[in-house]
Coordinates of C-alpha atoms and ligand atoms in Angstrom, one line a residue:
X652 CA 66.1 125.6 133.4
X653 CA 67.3 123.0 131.2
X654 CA 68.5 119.2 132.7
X655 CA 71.8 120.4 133.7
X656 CA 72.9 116.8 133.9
X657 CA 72.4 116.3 129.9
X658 CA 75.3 119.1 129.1
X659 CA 78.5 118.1 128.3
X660 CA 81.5 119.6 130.5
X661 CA 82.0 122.1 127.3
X662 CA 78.3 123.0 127.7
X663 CA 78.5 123.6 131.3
X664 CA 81.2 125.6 131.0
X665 CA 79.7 128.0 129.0
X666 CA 76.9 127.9 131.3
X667 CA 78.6 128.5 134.2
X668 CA 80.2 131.5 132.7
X669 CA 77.4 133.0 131.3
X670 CA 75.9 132.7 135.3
X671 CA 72.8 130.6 133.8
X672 CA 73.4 128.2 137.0
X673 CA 75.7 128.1 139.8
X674 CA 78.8 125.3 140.2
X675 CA 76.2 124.3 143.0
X676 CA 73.4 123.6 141.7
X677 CA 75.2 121.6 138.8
X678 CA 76.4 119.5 141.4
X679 CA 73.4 118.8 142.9
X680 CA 71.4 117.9 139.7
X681 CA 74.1 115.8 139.3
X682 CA 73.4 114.0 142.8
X683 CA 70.4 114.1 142.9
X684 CA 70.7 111.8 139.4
X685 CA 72.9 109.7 141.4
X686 CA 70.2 109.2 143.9
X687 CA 67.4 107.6 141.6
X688 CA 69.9 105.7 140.1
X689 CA 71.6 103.7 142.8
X690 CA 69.8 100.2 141.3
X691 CA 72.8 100.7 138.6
X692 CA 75.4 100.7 141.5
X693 CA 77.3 102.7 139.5
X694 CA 78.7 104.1 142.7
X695 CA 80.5 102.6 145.5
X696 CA 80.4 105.9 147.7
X697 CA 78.5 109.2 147.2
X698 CA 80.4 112.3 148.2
X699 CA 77.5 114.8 148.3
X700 CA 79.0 117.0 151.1
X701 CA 82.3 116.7 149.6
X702 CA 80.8 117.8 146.6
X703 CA 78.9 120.7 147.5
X704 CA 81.8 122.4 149.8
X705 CA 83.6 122.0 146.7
X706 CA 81.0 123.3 144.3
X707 CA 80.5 126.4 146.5
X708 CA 84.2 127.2 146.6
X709 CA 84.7 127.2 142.8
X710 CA 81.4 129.6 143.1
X711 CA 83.2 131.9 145.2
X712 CA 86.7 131.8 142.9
X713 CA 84.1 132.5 139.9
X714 CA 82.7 135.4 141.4
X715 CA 86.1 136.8 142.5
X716 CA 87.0 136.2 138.9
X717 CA 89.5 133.4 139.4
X718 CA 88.1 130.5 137.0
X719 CA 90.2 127.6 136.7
X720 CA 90.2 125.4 133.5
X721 CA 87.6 123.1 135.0
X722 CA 85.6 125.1 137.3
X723 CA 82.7 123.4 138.7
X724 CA 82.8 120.8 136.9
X725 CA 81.6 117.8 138.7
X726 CA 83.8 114.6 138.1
X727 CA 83.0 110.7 139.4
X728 CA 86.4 109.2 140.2
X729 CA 86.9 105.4 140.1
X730 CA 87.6 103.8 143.1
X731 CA 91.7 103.2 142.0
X732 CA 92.2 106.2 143.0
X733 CA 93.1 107.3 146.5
X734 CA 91.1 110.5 147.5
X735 CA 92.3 112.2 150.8
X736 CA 90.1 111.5 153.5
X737 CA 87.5 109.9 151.1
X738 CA 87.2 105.5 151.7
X739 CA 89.4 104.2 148.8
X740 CA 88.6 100.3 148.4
X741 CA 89.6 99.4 145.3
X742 CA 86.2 97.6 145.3
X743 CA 88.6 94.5 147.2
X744 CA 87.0 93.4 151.1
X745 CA 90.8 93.9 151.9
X746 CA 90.9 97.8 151.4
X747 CA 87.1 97.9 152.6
X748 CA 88.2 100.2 156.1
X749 CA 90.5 102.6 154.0
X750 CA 90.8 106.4 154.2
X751 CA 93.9 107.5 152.5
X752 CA 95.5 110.7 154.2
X753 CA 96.8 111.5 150.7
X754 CA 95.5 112.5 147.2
X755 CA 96.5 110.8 144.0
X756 CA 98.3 113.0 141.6
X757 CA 95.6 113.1 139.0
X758 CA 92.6 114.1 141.1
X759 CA 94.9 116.7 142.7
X760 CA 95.0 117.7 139.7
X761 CA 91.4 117.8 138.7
X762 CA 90.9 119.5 142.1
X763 CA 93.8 122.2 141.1
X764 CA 91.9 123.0 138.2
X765 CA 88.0 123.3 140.1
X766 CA 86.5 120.6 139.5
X767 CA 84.4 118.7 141.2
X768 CA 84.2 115.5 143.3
X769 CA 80.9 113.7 142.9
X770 CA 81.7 110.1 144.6
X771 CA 83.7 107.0 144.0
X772 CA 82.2 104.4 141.3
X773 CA 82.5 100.9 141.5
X774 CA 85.0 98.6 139.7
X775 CA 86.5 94.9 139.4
X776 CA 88.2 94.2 142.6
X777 CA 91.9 95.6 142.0
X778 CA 90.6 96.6 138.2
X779 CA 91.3 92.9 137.6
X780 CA 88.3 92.0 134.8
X781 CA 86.2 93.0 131.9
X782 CA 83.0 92.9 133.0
X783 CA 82.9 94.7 136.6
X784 CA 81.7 91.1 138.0
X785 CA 84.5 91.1 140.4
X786 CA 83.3 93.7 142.6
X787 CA 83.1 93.3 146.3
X788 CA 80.4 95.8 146.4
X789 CA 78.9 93.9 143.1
X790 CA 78.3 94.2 139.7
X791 CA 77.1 97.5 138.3
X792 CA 74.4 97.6 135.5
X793 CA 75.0 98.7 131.9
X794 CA 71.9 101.6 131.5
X795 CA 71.8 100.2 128.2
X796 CA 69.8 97.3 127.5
X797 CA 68.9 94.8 124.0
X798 CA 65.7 96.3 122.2
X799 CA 62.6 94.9 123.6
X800 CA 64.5 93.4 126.5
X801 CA 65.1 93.9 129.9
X802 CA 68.2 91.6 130.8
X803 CA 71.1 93.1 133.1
X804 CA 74.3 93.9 130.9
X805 CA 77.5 94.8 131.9
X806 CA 78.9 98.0 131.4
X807 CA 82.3 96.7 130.8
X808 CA 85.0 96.7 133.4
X809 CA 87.2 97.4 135.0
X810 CA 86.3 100.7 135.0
X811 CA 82.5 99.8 134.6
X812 CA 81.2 102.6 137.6
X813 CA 82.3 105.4 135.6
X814 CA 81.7 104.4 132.2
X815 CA 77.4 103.6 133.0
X816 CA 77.8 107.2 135.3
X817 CA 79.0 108.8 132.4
X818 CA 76.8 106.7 129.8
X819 CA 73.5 107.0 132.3
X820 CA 73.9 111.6 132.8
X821 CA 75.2 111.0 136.6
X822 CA 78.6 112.6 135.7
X823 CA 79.9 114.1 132.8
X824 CA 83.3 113.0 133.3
X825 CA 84.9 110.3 135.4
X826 CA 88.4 108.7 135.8
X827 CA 89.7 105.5 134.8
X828 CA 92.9 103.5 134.6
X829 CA 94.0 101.2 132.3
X830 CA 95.9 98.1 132.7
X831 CA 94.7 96.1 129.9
X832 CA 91.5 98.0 128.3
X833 CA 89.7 99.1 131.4
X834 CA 89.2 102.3 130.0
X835 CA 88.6 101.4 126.3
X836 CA 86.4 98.1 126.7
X837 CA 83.8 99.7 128.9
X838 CA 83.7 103.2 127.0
X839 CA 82.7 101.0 124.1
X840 CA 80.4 99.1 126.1
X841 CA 78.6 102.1 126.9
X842 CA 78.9 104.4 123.9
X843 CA 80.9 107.0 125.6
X844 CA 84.3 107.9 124.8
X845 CA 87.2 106.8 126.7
X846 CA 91.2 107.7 126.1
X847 CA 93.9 105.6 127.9
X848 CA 97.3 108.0 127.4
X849 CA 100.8 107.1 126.8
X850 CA 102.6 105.2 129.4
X851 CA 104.4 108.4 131.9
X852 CA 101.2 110.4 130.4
X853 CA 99.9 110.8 134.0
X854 CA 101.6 110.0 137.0
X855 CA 100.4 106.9 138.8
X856 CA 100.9 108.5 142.0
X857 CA 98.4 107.6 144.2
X858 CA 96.8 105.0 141.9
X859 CA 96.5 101.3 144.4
X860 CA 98.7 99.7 141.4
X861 CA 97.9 97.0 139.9
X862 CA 100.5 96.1 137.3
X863 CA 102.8 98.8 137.1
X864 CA 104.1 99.0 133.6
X865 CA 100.7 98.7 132.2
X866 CA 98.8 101.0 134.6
X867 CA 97.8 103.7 133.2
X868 CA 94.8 106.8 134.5
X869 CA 93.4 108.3 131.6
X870 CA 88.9 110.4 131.4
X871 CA 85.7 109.0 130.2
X872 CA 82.9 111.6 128.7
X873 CA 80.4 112.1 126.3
X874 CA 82.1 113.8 124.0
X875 CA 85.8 113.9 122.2
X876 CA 86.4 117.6 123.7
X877 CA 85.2 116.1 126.9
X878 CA 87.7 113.9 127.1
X879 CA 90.8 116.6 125.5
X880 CA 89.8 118.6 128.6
X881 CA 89.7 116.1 131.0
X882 CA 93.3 114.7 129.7
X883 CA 94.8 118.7 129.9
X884 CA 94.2 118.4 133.8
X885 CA 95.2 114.8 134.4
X886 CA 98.0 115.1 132.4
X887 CA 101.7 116.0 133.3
X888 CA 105.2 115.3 135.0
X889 CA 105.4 114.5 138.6
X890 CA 108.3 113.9 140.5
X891 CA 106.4 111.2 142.6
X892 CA 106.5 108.5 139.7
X893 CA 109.5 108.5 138.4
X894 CA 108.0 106.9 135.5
X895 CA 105.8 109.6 134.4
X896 CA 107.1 112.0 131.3
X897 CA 109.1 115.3 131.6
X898 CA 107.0 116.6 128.9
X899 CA 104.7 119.5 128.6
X900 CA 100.7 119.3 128.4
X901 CA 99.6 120.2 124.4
X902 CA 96.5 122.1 124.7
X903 CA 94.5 118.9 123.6
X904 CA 91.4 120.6 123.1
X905 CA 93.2 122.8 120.6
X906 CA 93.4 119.4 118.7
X907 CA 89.6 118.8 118.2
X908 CA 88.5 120.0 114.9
X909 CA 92.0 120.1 113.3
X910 CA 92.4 118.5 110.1
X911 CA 92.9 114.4 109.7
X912 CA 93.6 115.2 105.5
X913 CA 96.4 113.5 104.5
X914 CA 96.9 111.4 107.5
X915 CA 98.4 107.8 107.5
X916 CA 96.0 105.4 109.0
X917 CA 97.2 101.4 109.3
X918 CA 95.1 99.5 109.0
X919 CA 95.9 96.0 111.0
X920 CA 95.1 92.9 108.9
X921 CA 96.0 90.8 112.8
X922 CA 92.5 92.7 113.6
X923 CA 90.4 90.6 111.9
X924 CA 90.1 87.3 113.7
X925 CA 88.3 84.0 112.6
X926 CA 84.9 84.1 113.3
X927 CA 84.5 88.2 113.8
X928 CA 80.9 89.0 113.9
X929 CA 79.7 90.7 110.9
X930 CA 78.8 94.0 112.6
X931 CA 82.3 94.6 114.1
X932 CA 83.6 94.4 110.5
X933 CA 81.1 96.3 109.1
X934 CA 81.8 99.0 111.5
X935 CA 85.5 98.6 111.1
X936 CA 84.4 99.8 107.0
X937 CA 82.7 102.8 108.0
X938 CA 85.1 104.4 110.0
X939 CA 87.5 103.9 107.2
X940 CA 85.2 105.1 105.1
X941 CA 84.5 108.0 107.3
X942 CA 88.1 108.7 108.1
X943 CA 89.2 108.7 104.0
X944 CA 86.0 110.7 103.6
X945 CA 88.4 113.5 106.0
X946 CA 90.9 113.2 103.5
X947 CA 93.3 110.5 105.2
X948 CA 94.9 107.3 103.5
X949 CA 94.0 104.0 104.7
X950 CA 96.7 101.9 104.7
X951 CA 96.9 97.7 105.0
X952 CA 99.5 96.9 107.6
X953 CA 100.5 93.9 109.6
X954 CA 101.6 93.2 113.4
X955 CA 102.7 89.9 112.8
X956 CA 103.5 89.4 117.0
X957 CA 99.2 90.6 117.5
X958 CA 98.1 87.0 118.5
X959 CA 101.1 86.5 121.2
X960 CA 100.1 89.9 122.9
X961 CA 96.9 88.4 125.0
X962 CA 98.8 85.2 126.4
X963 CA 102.0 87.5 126.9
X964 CA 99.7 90.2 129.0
X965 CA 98.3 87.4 131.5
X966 CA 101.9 86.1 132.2
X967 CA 103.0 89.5 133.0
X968 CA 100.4 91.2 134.3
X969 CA 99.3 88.4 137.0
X970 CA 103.5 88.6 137.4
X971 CA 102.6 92.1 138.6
X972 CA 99.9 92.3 140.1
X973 CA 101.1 89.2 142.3
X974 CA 104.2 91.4 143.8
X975 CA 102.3 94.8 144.2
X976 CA 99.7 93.0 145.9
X977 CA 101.9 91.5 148.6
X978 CA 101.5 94.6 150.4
X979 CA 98.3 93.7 151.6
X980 CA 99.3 91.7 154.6
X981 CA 96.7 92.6 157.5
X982 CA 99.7 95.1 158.7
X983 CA 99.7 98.2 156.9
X984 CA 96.1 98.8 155.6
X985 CA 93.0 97.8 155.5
X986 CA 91.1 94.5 156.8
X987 CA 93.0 91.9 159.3
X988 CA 92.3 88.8 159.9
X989 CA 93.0 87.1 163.1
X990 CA 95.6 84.1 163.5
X991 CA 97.8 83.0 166.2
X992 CA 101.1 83.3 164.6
X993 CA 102.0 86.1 162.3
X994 CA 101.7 83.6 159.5
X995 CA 98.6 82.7 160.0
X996 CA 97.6 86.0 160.5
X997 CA 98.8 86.8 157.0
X998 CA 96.9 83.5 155.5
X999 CA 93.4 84.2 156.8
X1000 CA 93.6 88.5 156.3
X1001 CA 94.6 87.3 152.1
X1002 CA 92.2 84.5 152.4
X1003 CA 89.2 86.8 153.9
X1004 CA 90.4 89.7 152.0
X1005 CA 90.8 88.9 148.3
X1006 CA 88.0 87.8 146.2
X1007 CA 88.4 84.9 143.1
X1008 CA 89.9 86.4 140.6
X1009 CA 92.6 88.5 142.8
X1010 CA 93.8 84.9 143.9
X1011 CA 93.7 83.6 140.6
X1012 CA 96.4 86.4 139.6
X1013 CA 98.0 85.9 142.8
X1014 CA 98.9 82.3 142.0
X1015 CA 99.7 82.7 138.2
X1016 CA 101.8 85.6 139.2
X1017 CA 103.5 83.8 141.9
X1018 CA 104.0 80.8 139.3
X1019 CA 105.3 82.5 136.3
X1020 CA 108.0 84.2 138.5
X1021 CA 109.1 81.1 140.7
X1022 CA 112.5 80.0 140.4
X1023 CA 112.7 77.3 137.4
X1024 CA 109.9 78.8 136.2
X1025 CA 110.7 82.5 135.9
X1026 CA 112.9 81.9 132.2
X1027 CA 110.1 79.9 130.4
X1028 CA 107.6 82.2 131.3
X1029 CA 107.7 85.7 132.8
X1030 CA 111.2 86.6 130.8
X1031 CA 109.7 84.7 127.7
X1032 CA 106.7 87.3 127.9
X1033 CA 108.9 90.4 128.1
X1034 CA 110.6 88.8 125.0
X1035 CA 107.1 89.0 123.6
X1036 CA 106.4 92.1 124.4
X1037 CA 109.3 93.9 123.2
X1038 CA 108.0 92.2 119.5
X1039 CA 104.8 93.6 120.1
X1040 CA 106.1 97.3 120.5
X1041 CA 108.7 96.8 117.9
X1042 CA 105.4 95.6 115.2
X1043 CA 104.4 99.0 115.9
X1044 CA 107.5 101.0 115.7
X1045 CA 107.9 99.3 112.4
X1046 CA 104.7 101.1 111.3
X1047 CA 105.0 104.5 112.7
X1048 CA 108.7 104.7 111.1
X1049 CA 107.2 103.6 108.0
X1050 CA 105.5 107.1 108.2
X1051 CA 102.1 105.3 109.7
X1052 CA 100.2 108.6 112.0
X1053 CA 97.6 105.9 114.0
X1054 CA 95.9 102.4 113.4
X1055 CA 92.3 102.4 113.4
X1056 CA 91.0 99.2 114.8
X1057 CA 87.9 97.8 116.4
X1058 CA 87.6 98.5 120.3
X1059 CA 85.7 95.1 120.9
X1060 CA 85.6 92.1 119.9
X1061 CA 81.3 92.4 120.5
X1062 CA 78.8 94.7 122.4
X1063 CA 78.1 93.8 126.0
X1064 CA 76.8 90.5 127.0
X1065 CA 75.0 89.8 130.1
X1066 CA 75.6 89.9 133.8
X1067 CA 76.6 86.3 134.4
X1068 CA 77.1 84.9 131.0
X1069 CA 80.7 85.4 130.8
X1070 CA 81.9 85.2 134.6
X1071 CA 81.0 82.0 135.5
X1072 CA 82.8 79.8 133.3
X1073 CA 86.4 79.6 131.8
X1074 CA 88.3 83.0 132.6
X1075 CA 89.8 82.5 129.4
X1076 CA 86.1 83.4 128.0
X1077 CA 86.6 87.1 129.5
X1078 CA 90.6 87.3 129.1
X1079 CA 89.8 87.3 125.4
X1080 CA 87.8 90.4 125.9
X1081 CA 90.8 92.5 125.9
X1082 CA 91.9 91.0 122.2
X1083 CA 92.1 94.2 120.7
X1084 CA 93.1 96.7 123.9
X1085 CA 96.0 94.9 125.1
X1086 CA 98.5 95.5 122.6
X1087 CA 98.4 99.2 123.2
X1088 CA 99.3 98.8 127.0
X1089 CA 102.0 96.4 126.2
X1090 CA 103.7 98.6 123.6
X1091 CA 102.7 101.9 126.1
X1092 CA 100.9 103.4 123.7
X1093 CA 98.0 105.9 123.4
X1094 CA 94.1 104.6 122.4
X1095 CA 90.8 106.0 122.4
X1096 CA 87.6 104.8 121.9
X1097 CA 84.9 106.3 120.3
X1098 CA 81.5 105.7 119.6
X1099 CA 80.3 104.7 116.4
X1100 CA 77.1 102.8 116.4
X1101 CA 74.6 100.3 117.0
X1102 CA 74.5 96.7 116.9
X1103 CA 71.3 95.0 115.6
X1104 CA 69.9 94.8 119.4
X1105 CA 70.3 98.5 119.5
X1106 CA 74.0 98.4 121.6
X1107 CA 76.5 100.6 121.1
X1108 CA 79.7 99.6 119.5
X1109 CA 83.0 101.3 119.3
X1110 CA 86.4 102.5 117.1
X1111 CA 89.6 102.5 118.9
X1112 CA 92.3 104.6 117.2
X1113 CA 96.2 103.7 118.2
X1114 CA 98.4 106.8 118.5
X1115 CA 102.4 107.2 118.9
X1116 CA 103.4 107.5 121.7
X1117 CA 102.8 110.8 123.3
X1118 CA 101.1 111.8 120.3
X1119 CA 96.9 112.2 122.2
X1120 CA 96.7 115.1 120.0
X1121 CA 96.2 113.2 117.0
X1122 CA 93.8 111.2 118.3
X1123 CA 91.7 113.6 119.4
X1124 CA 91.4 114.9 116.0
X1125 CA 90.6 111.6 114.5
X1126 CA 88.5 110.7 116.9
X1127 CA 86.6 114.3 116.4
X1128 CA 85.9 113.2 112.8
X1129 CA 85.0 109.6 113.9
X1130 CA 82.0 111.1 116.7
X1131 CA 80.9 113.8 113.8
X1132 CA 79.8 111.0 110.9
X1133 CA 78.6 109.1 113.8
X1134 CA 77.0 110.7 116.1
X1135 CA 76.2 110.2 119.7
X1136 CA 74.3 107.6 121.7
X1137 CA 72.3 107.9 124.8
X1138 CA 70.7 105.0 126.4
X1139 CA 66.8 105.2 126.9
X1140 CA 65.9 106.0 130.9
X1141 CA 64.6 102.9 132.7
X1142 CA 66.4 102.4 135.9
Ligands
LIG765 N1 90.5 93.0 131.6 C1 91.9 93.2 131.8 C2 92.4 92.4 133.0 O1 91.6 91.8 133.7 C3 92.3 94.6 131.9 C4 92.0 95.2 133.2 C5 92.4 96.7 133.3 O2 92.7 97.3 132.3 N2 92.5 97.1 134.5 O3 93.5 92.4 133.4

């Protein structure tokens, strides 16, 4: 039998229908690659029982003939979201004792459809970061590493667990969310593909929030199609998030293949920052070449309001973060801390509870919304932001169809070069992923080489809003000139 954990979730589909191997014993390859690759701590908790009850249950609807879209396929979900009976930590000491009694709406969803759940992977505490540092489990390791090297890189983050499962064959698809790149930075880190949707694409339900009108879920695989499939059972309305759309699902799949000719891409010129390393550039030329190579236009256009969306993000999104985290009190969930009065109970459960960087936010957030303070900066950011979406609706009525940018600013660096110095250092990771989840727009990344030390870089490409279809089929176009990238097996 071939190494069922090198198919994509297309190839094990066909598989599984063609009865070459059971939902089963997909699953367990899948674990058992899990297994020898714990040094990566990609995850924070294996679910191997879960998985194989659920496995053997989308056998039995298979035999009986009642396949679901993604039966059997086994899916690593990112500890963000709450899994029913499952520890849900958020990778934070504060949610380290909780078991949800409920499912979030977008593994419900997977789970509607058949697939499967493999384990929860590891992630900056409360998705705050770029570099899955912030972990309270720790860091995970990039499978990938420089030519002729052996120095630990990180996969990206927040979302790091499931971008190096996906990346390193221990899932073929994972979940993510996306406050500020989380999804993007670390697909590109990795060389796997990774979509954030629309803002209201999929209902934050059952998502620990983070900063609300950024948040959003959105699949990482190893392939375009991967990722459409994944998105068709995330996606769609739910009346427990009143901010998710009243829309129907597109058959995204349906959208991989479909012709780019003729297509409007912008090109921003705000991209291009002083002192952009060569390589990003020169990838940045190839997928437009690629892309007019397809038969769509390339076209030069500016968001002049680009620069102000980085220092906007951190006012609002610490603004956020600092009010949705005030729920972690030592009361409802999780870790408490004892005190003798209530107060004190509070101060030493947050004191014990959070790590660095959730303080940091904490504080900011508290700042930038204290009276006196609230006009100059939080409102003054919103101001901001509203220019930032506007730059893009300015394009898109100018008949623009996406923006192809880059997804980084460079590949990966190395566990502990960025995390121990100025914050500012990884804040400016998110240079080019930010804009899209302050305007609530759709971005994928995509594969599309390799940097002189043999890392993988990546293409975003910037959709309308509710338009995923159209990046799917650009993005198709993007992975066929380029081709895929697999790290070499080490750990
Ligand atoms: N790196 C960004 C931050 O720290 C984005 C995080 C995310 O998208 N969850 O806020």
């Amino acid at each position: 039998m071939t190494d069922l954990t090198a198919l994509t979730i297309t190839a094990a589909q066909d598989g599984l229908r063609r009865k070459e191997f059971t939902a089963v014993e997909l699953a367990d390859a899948h674990l058992t690659a899990m297994e020898r690759a714990r040094g990566l701590n990609a995850f924070v908790l294996e679910t191997p029982e879960r998985a194989r009850e659920m496995a053997k249950a989308s056998d039995a609807r298979r035999a009986a003939g009642n396949a679901r879209p993604l039966e059997g396929i086994p899916v690593a979900v990112k500890d963000m979201f709450c899994t029913q009976g499952v520890r849900t930590t958020a990778c934070s000491r504060i949610l380290e004792p909780f078991v949800p009694t409920y499912e979030s709406t977008v593994t419900s969803n997977l789970w509607r459809d058949g697939a499967v759940l493999l384990g929860k992977t590891n992630n900056d505490e409360f998705a705050m970061g770029s570099s899955n540092e912030t972990s309270c489990f720790g860091p995970v390791i990039s499978p990938w590493r420089r030519k002729g090297a052996n120095t630990h890189l990180v996969p990206g983050g927040s979302s790091g667990g499931s971008a190096a499962a996906v990346a390193a064959f221990l899932a073929p698809g994972a979940t993510g969310t996306d406050t500020g790149g989380s999804i993007r930075q670390p697909a590109a880190f990795t060389g796997v593909v990774g979509l954030k949707p629309t803002y209201g694409r999929c209902s934050r339900w059952g998502i620990v929030a983070f900063a609300s009108s950024l948040d959003q879920a959105g699949p990482f695989a190893r392939s375009v199609a991967d990722a459409a499939l994944l998105l068709r059972s995330m996606a769609g309305h739910d009346l427990k998030d009143t901010t998710s759309a009243d829309r129907p699902v597109p058959d995204y799949p349906a959208a991989v293949g479909r012709s780019v000719n003729r297509m409007r891409i912008g090109i921003p010129k705000e991209y291009r920052f002083d002192g952009m390393p060569a390589e990003i550039e020169a990838l940045w030329e190839k997928g437009r070449a690629w892309l007019t190579e397809a038969g769509a236009e390339m076209i030069d256009v500016s968001l002049p309001h680009t620069k102000y969306a980085l220092p906007a993000y951190y006012i609002v999104n610490p603004a956020e973060a600092s009010s949705n985290l005030a729920r972690y009190d030592g009361v409802r969930y999780g870790l408490r801390a004892p005190g003798g009065e209530v107060i004190d109970m509070y101060e030493h459960t947050r004191a014990e509870g959070f790590g660095k960087e959730v303080v940091r936010r904490v504080m900011i957030g508290t700042y930038v919304l204290s009276a006196g303070y609230q006009d100059a900066y939080y409102v003054h950011a919103q101001r901001v932001r509203t220019l930032v979406k506007k730059d893009f609706e300015n394009c898109f009525a100018a008949g623009i169809d996406a923006m192809l940018t880059p997804a980084t600013p460079s590949a990966a660096f190395g566990v502990g070069e960025k995390s121990s110095g100025d914050p500012v250092e990884m804040y400016r990771n998110d240079l080019f992923t930010v804009t899209v989840n302050m305007a609530g727009l759709p971005g994928i990344v995509v594969p599309a080489g390799l940097d002189g030390q043999g890392l993988p870089l990546g293409l975003q490409v910037i959709g309308r809003p509710f338009d995923e279809e159209t990046l799917f089929s650009l993005g198709a176009v993007i992975e066929k000139a380029a081709g895929t990238f697999a790290p070499e097996r080490w750990w």
